[in-house]
Amino acid sequence: MSTQIFASSQKGKKVLSFGEILLRICPDMDGAWLKENKLPFYVGGAELNVATALALWNVPSAYLSAVPDNSVTREIVEYLDARNIDTTPMVYHGERLGLYYLPKGKDLKNAGVIYDRANSAYADLKVGQINWDTIFEDVSWFHFSAICPAINQSIADVCLEALKAATERNITISLDLNYRAKLWKYGKDPIDVLPELAQYCTLIMGNVWAANKMLGTALHEDLTPTEGYAKETLLQQATDTSKEILSLFPACKAVANTFRFDHGKGIRYYTAIYTDGELTVSEEYVSDEILDKVGSGDCFMAGLIYGFYNQLSAKETLNFATAAAYDKLYIPSDATTSTVADIEKRIIRND
């Protein structure tokens, strides 16, 4: 099964993640950061979180973004280099690094997120600026997310340029259907942009609601992301959504869905992947309290790439990815710091 996603002959080459590198500024909610002159921050960005996890898990990992050439960004790049992320594809131009503010414990989909990334170096990338022949040398997997084309039309065009170049080279392509309502401000809705990009993708990850909004897949008219629906209903929707994606986008070989619901101060979490005509469902993870919601979905995406890259079965891949995502909920940073061995201890097995 996994050879449909990723050929064994490609193993050993790099996974290239493409997206905007960001600093997450993380104020507390009681004003202590003003009184104490302390403002925690983390280096992040959805695609960088994937690249960081893969490097930690010994998958050859490269990262492409754009940053201004100054002492601060050079230190950040050195920080990434020290984590075994290949930063040679990085573009140095422009005047500023993107930022976002997110109070502690809040979700990126929460209204509390404040973006400060207009006119960043990444946002100013243009078609024709990146030499994909050079970038894709020794690359077997290309990963990006729906956050990239949300920024502006120019980045959406660069994404399309990258996907065409990757497809010409038979590179496996993964897409995370991250929806950030506050970013889509240039006159386009996701449904106007994502279907054209999705037609090049081998693996698509998200949830049934994101697929409906971004790819136009059908959704039961009463189905909303609440606790009010039986798990069987949601899994049937996952099956139906996955089948529709595979029919709409023939390059796609697998569709993964996550289901994450509030559980008091904690979370209830399970996932599914549809490939080879079969829906594989993870065990359910329940926690009464978590530490940080940021980056959990990125960790799940990285886990999927890790599994398929290493020729694991769909079940083994899903088990690892789900445990990695759940484990990330207890790590106060954008990217995971857990090793493969750490994550394997988290896996719930009821075989």
PDB file of N, CA, C and O in Angstrom, residues 10 29 43 50 63 68 95 125 133 264 278 295 334 338 350:
ATOM      1  N   GLN A  10      12.880   6.088  -3.651  1.00  0.00           N
ATOM      2  CA  GLN A  10      13.072   7.503  -3.346  1.00  0.00           C
ATOM      3  C   GLN A  10      13.592   7.751  -1.933  1.00  0.00           C
ATOM      4  O   GLN A  10      13.949   8.868  -1.580  1.00  0.00           O
ATOM      5  N   MET A  29      -2.128  36.162  29.760  1.00  0.00           N
ATOM      6  CA  MET A  29      -3.406  36.868  29.684  1.00  0.00           C
ATOM      7  C   MET A  29      -3.641  37.850  30.834  1.00  0.00           C
ATOM      8  O   MET A  29      -4.680  38.490  30.890  1.00  0.00           O
ATOM      9  N   VAL A  43      10.198  30.028  17.568  1.00  0.00           N
ATOM     10  CA  VAL A  43      10.374  29.985  16.121  1.00  0.00           C
ATOM     11  C   VAL A  43       9.411  28.947  15.573  1.00  0.00           C
ATOM     12  O   VAL A  43       9.350  27.822  16.067  1.00  0.00           O
ATOM     13  N   VAL A  50       6.798  20.887  10.631  1.00  0.00           N
ATOM     14  CA  VAL A  50       6.921  19.581   9.971  1.00  0.00           C
ATOM     15  C   VAL A  50       8.388  19.262   9.713  1.00  0.00           C
ATOM     16  O   VAL A  50       8.864  18.161  10.015  1.00  0.00           O
ATOM     17  N   TYR A  63      14.253  22.850   4.226  1.00  0.00           N
ATOM     18  CA  TYR A  63      13.225  23.876   4.447  1.00  0.00           C
ATOM     19  C   TYR A  63      13.486  25.068   3.550  1.00  0.00           C
ATOM     20  O   TYR A  63      14.612  25.566   3.451  1.00  0.00           O
ATOM     21  N   PRO A  68      14.608  38.302   5.484  1.00  0.00           N
ATOM     22  CA  PRO A  68      15.582  39.363   5.217  1.00  0.00           C
ATOM     23  C   PRO A  68      16.963  38.916   5.676  1.00  0.00           C
ATOM     24  O   PRO A  68      17.083  38.062   6.563  1.00  0.00           O
ATOM     25  N   GLU A  95      12.569  42.896   3.673  1.00  0.00           N
ATOM     26  CA  GLU A  95      12.889  43.750   4.804  1.00  0.00           C
ATOM     27  C   GLU A  95      12.436  43.215   6.158  1.00  0.00           C
ATOM     28  O   GLU A  95      12.908  43.686   7.185  1.00  0.00           O
ATOM     29  N   LEU A 125       7.627  37.011  -2.152  1.00  0.00           N
ATOM     30  CA  LEU A 125       8.161  36.096  -3.167  1.00  0.00           C
ATOM     31  C   LEU A 125       7.347  36.194  -4.454  1.00  0.00           C
ATOM     32  O   LEU A 125       6.129  36.391  -4.426  1.00  0.00           O
ATOM     33  N   ASP A 133      14.900  23.847 -10.368  1.00  0.00           N
ATOM     34  CA  ASP A 133      15.859  22.807 -10.751  1.00  0.00           C
ATOM     35  C   ASP A 133      16.867  22.582  -9.637  1.00  0.00           C
ATOM     36  O   ASP A 133      17.193  21.449  -9.287  1.00  0.00           O
ATOM     37  N   GLY A 264     -13.536  19.356  28.493  1.00  0.00           N
ATOM     38  CA  GLY A 264     -13.226  20.163  29.669  1.00  0.00           C
ATOM     39  C   GLY A 264     -12.054  21.076  29.332  1.00  0.00           C
ATOM     40  O   GLY A 264     -12.057  21.793  28.337  1.00  0.00           O
ATOM     41  N   GLU A 278      -9.901   1.681   1.721  1.00  0.00           N
ATOM     42  CA  GLU A 278     -10.175   1.294   3.110  1.00  0.00           C
ATOM     43  C   GLU A 278      -9.922   2.450   4.066  1.00  0.00           C
ATOM     44  O   GLU A 278      -8.919   3.169   3.934  1.00  0.00           O
ATOM     45  N   GLY A 295       0.706  23.481  16.853  1.00  0.00           N
ATOM     46  CA  GLY A 295       1.623  22.538  16.226  1.00  0.00           C
ATOM     47  C   GLY A 295       1.213  21.085  16.275  1.00  0.00           C
ATOM     48  O   GLY A 295       1.895  20.231  15.705  1.00  0.00           O
ATOM     49  N   ASP A 334       6.384  25.456  19.282  1.00  0.00           N
ATOM     50  CA  ASP A 334       5.653  25.248  18.035  1.00  0.00           C
ATOM     51  C   ASP A 334       5.886  23.858  17.461  1.00  0.00           C
ATOM     52  O   ASP A 334       4.991  23.242  16.900  1.00  0.00           O
ATOM     53  N   SER A 338       9.947  15.615  20.843  1.00  0.00           N
ATOM     54  CA  SER A 338       9.919  14.193  21.182  1.00  0.00           C
ATOM     55  C   SER A 338      10.559  13.352  20.086  1.00  0.00           C
ATOM     56  O   SER A 338      10.326  13.573  18.894  1.00  0.00           O
ATOM     57  N   ASN A 350      -4.416  -1.653  20.842  1.00  0.00           N
ATOM     58  CA  ASN A 350      -5.466  -2.586  21.275  1.00  0.00           C
ATOM     59  C   ASN A 350      -5.601  -3.717  20.257  1.00  0.00           C
ATOM     60  O   ASN A 350      -6.689  -4.096  19.858  1.00  0.00           O
TER      61      ASN A 350
END
